[in-house]
XYZ file of C-alpha atoms in Angstrom:
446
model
C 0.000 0.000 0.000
C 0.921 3.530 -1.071
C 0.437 6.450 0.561
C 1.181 9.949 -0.227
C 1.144 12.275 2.504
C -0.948 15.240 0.599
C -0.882 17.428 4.151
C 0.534 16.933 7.445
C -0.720 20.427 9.128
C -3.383 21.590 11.182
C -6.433 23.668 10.248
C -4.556 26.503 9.690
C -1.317 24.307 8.532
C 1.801 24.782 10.088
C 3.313 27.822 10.140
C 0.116 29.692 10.793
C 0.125 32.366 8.249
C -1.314 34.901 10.668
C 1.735 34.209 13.485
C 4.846 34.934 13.872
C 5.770 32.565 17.024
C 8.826 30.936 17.481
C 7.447 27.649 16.162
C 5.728 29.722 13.135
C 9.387 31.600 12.277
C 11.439 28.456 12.521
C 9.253 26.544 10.252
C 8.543 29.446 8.264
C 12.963 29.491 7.595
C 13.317 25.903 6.887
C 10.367 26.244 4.308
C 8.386 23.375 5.673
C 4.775 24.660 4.798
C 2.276 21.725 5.952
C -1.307 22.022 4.268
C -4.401 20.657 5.638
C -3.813 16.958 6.657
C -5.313 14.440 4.063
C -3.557 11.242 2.251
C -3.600 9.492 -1.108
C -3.583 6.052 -0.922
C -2.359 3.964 -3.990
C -3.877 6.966 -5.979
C -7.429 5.775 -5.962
C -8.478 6.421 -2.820
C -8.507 9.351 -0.364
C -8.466 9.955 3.210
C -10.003 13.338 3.550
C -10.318 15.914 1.374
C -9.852 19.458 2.360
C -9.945 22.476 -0.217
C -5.965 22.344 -0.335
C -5.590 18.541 -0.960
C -6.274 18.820 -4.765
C -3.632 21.419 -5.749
C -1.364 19.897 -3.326
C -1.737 16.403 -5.285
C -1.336 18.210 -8.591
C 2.179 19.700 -7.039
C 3.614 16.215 -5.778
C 3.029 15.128 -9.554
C 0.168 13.276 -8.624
C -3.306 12.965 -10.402
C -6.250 12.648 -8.640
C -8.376 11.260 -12.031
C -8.345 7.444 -10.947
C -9.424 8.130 -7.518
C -12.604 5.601 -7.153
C -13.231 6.050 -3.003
C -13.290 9.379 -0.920
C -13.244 8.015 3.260
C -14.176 11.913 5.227
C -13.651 11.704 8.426
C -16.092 14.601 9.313
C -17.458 17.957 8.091
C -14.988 20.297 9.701
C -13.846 22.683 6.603
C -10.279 21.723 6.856
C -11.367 17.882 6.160
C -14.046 18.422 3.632
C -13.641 20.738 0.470
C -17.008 19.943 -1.228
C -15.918 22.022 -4.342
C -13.683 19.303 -5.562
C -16.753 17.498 -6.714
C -17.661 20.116 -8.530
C -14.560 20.695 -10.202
C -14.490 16.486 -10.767
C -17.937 17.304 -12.390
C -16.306 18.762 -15.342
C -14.288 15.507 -16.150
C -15.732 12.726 -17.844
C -12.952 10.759 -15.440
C -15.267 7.471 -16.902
C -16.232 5.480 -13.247
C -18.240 6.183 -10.098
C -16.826 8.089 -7.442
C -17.692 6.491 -3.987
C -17.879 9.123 -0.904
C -17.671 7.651 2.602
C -18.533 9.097 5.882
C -20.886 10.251 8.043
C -24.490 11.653 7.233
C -23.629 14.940 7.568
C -20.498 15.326 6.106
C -22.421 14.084 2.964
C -24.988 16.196 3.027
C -22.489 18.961 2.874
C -21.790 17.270 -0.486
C -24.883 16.523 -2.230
C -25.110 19.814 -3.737
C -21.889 20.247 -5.218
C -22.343 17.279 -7.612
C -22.678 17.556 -11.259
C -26.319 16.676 -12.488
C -24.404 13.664 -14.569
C -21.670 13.297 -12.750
C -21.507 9.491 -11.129
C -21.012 9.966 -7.774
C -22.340 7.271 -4.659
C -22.525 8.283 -1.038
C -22.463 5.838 1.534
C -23.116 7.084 4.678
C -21.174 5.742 8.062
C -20.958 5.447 11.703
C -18.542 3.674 13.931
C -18.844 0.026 14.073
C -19.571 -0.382 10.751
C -17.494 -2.391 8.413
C -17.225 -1.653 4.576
C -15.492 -2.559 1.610
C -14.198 0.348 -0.427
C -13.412 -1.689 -3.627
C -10.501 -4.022 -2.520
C -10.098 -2.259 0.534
C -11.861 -3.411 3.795
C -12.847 -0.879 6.004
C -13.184 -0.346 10.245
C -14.893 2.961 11.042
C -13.829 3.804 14.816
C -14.865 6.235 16.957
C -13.332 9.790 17.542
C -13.571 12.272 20.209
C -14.330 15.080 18.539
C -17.342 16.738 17.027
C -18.829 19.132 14.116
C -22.622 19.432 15.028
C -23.180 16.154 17.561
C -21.588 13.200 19.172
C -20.912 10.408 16.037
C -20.503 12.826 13.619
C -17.030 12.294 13.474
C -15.304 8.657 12.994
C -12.234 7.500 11.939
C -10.652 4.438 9.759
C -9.257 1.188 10.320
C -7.654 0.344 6.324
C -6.339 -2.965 4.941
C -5.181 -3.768 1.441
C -5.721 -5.699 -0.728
C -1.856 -6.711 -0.006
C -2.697 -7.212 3.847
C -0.981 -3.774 4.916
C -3.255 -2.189 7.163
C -3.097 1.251 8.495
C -4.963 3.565 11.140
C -6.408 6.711 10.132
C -6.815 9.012 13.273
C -7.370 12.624 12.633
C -9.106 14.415 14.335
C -9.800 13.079 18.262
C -9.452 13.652 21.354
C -8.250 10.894 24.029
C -9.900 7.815 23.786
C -11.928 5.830 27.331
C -10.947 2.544 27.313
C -13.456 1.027 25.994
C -12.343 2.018 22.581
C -9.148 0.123 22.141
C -10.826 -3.260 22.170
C -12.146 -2.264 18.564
C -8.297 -2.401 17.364
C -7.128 -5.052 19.695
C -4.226 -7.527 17.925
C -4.576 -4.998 14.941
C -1.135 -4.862 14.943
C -1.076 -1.926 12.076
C 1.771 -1.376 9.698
C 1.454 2.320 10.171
C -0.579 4.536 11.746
C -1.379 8.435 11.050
C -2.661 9.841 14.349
C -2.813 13.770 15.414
C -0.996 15.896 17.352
C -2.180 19.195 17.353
C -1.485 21.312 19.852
C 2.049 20.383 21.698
C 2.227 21.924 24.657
C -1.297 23.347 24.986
C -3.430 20.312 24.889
C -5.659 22.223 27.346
C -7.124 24.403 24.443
C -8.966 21.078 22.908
C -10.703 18.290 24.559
C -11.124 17.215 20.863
C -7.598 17.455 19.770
C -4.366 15.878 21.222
C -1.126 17.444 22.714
C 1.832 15.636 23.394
C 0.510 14.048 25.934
C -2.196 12.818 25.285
C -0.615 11.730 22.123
C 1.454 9.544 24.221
C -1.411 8.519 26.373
C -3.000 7.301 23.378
C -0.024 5.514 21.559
C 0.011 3.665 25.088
C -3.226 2.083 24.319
C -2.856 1.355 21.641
C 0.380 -0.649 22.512
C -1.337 -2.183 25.479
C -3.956 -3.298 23.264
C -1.396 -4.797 21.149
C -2.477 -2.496 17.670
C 0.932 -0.785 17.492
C 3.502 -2.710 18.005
C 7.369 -2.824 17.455
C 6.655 -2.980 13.912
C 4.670 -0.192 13.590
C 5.356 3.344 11.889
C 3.891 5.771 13.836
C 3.272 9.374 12.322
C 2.253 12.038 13.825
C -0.331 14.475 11.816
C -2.570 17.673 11.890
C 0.803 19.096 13.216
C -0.165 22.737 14.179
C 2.042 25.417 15.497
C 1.125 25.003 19.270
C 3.913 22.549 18.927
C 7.285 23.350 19.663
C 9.670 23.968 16.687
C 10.497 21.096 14.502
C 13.938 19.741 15.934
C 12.288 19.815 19.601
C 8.897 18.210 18.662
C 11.445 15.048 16.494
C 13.243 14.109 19.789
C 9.921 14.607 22.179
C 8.188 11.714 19.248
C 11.222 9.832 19.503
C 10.851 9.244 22.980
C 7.402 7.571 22.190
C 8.294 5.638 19.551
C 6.935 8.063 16.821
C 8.002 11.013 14.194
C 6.286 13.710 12.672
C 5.124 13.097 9.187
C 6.025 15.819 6.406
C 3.974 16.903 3.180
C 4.735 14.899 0.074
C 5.976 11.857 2.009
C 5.555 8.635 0.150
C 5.408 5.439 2.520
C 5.110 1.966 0.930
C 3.065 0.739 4.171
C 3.835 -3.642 4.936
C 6.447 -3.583 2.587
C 9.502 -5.585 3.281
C 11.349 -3.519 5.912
C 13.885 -1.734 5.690
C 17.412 -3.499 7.113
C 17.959 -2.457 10.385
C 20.803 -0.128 9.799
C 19.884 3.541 8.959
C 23.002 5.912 7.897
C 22.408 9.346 8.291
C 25.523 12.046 7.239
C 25.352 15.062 8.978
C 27.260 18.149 7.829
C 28.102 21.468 8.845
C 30.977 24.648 8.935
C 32.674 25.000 12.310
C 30.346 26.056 14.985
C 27.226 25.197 12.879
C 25.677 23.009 15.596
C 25.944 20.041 13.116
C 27.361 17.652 16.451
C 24.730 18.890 18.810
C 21.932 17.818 16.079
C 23.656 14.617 15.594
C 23.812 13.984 18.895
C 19.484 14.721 19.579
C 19.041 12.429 16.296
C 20.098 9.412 18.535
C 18.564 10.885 22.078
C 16.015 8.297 21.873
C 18.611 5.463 22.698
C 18.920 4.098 25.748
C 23.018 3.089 24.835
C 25.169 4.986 21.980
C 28.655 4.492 20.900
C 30.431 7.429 20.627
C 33.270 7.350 18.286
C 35.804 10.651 18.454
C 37.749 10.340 15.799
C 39.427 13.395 17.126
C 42.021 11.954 20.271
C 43.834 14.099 22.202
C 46.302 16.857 21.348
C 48.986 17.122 23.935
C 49.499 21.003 25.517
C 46.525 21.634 23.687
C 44.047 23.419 26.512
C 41.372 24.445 23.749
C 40.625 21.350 21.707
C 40.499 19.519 25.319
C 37.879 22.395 26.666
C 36.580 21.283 23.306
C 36.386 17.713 24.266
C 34.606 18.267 27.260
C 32.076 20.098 26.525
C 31.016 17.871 23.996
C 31.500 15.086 27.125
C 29.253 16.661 29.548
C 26.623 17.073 27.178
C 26.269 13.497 26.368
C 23.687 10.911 28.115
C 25.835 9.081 30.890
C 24.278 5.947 29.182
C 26.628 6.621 26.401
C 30.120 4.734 26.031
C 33.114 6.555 23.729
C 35.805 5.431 22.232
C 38.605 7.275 20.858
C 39.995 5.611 17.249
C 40.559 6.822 14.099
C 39.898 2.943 12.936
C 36.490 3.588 11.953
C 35.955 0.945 9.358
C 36.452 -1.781 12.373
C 34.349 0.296 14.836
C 31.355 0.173 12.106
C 32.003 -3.067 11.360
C 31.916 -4.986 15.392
C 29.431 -2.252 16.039
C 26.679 -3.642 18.529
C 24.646 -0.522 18.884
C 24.402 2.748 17.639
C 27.174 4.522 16.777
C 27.736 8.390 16.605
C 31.190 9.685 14.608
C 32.472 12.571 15.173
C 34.461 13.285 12.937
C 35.660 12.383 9.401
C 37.205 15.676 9.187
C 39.317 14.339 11.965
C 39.833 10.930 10.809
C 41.010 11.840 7.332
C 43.614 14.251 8.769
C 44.706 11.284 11.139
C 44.776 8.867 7.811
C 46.786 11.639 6.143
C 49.439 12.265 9.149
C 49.244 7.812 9.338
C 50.442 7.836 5.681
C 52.852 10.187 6.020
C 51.233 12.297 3.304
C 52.765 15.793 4.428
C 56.262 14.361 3.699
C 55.668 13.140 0.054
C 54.448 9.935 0.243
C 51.928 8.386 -2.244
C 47.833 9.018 -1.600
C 47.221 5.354 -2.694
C 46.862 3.900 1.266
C 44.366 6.422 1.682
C 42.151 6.575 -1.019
C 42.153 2.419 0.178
C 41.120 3.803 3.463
C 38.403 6.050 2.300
C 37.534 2.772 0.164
C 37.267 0.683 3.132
C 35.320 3.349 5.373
C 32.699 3.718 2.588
C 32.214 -0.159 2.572
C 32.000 -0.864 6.310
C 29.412 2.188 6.702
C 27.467 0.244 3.968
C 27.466 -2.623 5.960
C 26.907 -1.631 9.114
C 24.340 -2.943 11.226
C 23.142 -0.294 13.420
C 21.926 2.994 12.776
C 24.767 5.140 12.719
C 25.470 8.725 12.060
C 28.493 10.668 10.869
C 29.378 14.007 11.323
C 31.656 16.143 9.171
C 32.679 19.550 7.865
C 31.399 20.937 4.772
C 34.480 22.491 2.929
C 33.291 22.967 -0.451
C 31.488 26.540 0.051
C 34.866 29.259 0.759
C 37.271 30.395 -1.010
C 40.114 27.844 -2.738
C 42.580 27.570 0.169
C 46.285 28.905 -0.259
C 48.315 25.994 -0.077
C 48.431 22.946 -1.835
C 48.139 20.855 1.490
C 45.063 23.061 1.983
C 43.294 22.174 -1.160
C 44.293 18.587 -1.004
C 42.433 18.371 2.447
C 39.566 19.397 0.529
C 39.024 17.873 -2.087
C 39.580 14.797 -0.295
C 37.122 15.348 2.787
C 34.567 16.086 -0.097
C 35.341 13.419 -1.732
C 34.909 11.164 1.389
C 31.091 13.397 2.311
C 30.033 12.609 -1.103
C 30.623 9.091 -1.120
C 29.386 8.907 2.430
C 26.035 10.690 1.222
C 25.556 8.174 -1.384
C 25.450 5.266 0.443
C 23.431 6.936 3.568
C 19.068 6.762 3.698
C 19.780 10.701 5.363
C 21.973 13.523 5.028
C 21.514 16.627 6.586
C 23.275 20.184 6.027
C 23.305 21.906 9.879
C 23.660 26.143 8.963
C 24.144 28.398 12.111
C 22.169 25.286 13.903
C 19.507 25.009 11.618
C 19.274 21.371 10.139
C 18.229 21.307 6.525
C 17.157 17.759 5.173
C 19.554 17.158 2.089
C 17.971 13.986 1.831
């Protein structure tokens, strides 16, 4: 099962385009603009449909002409853009159009389809169970209301492949009562909000973190999510705190926040277990401090300095403890600039830091700055490069980006250089992640 993450935002999206918080400002400089949650699934069927999820389709390069199922969740205006049947209306698209959810949602609808235009409703409540085409449907319960109690559900999803996934956007906590419905679901993914961080007391209909957590807790206990499970966070509205902050609060629960135009191939194989992640930055950028809250959600983390010690040296040992005390007592470090064998016996995650650091020790090992030939080096980068692609364990690297001054002086200078980027770019290649850290600002490379 595809699914193409058309929105990830609250109401009003995320950054509010009325604010100018600290949550609004940072997202606002890292130009992630979430639009009105909603979701394409294998592009025939959709999970909401607010007025932005059309044009947002059209700009992930997606086509909404062989949709054949629309599952609302409720009436709310962010959920339900009644226009796009209209606009479908104009488009002999050739086959029905099925719209599923509750009565009044529909009747919100009925008027905005073309006299010809073949379109079914099917109204629902929770407790029923449906099949949309080859998909088999759950509708659940949600706290949260337009007009009346019920007016509001939410969706339990299987394939036709088996992948099932939960739907739950909008609600409130749950009693419970309600997690026997999804007991042993044991989903693939599920999509549940988080709307308003930190000030979950403005909504008794809407979750903050934690309730959130409350709620994943349940669902665990009732054995629906399990280890398995991709957990997303959606309806992400600027109430939380800014992006970096709200990654290592989900973390903690076993969750992320999901991000417009994400693609997820939900029950497919999974991925192996390692996940490589290069993290670059200049000096000072904060690119070792985000590397380091990337793997906060660890209980144990290898740290791997790269760096040693420098003899007489009372700056780059200030250095080295600062970057000491900052790190979770749980973590162990080792000091080695044999990084191929560290990746390779590695037992649990591993943080590097740096191959800046280890390619100057490689260099000074080789005796490079007296002459000698490049060859045992470039075998070195060679061998780093293949144990990082076998690795395990998640792992991240951290290095210096070099490649944006001016052309250094001297030819030692410029050999440094274009080696280090030569080592980042192979690194990048063979990592799932790379991220670009400016004046501690994390931009996603990849």
């Amino acid at each position: 099962m595809e699914i193409v993450l058309l929105g990830t935002g609250a109401a009003d999206g995320w950054p509010s385009p009325f604010c100018r918080c600290e949550s609004c400002r940072d997202a606002a400089a890292r130009g992630q603009i979430r639009g009105q949650t909603a979701a394409l699934v294998d592009d025939v069927l959709l999970l909401d449909c607010g007025p932005e999820a059309p044009r947002a389709a059209l700009r992930l390069g997606r086509t909404l002409a062989g949709v054949r199922h629309i599952l609302l969740t409720h009436g709310h205006p962010d959920h339900l853009g009644p226009q796009a049947l209209l606009f479908r209306s104009w488009i002999d698209t050739g086959h029905e159009l099925e719209v599923i959810g509750p009565a009044t949602a529909l009747d919100a609808c009925r008027s905005w389809v073309g006299p010809d235009d073949p379109v079914r409703f099917l109204p629902v409540r929770a407790g029923d169970r449906l099949s949309a085409g080859p998909y088999e449907v759950t509708v659940l319960p949600a706290r949260h209301r337009v007009f009346h109690d019920g007016d509001t559900v939410l969706y339990d999803l299987t394939a036709p492949d088996g992948a099932r996934m939960l739907w739950a956007c909008d609600t409130g906590p749950w009693p419970a009562s309600w997690f026997d419905a999804v007991r042993d679901a044991a989903y693939d993914a599920v999509f549940l909000e988080e709307t308003f961080g930190d000030r979950s007391e403005l909504s008794g209909q809407h979750l903050g973190l934690p309730e959130f957590a409350g709620l994943l807790t349940g669902l665990r206990d009732a054995a629906a999510v399990t280890a398995a499970t991709d957990v997303v966070a959606v309806h992400l509205g600027h109430h939380n705190p800014p992006i970096d902050e709200l990654e290592r609060r989900l973390r903690i629960h076993g969750a992320r926040p999901g991000s417009d135009g994400e693609i997820l191939h939900v029950g497919a194989p999974p991925r192996p277990a390692a996940h490589r992640t290069l993290v670059l930055g200049g000096v000072r950028s904060g690119k070792s401090r985000h590397a380091e809250d990337l793997l906060a959600a660890h209980p144990a983390v290898t740290y791997v300095a790269t760096g040693g010690t420098r003899d007489g040296d009372a700056e780059w040992a200030q250095r080295i403890t600062v970057h000491r005390e900052r790190r979770p007592s749980s973590w162990s470090t080792v000091e080695t600039d044999d990084v191929a064998t560290a990746l390779a016996t590695a037992t649990q995650p591993l943080l590097v830091d740096c191959l800046g650091t280890w390619l100057t020790a490689r260099l000074d090992a080789h005796k490079v700055w007296e002459g000698a030939d490049l060859t045992p080096v470039h075998a070195d980068i060679d061998n780093l490069v293949a144990a990082w692609r076998a690795c395990r364990v998640p792992v991240i690297a951290v290095s210096n980006e070099v490649g944006s001054g001016v052309v250094p002086a001297s030819v030692s200078g410029r050999l440094f250089r274009d080696l280090l980027g030569t080592v980042n770019s192979r690194v990048a290649a063979a990592s799932e992640s790379a991220v670009l850290v400016v004046a501690g600002i994390p931009v996603r490379l990849r």
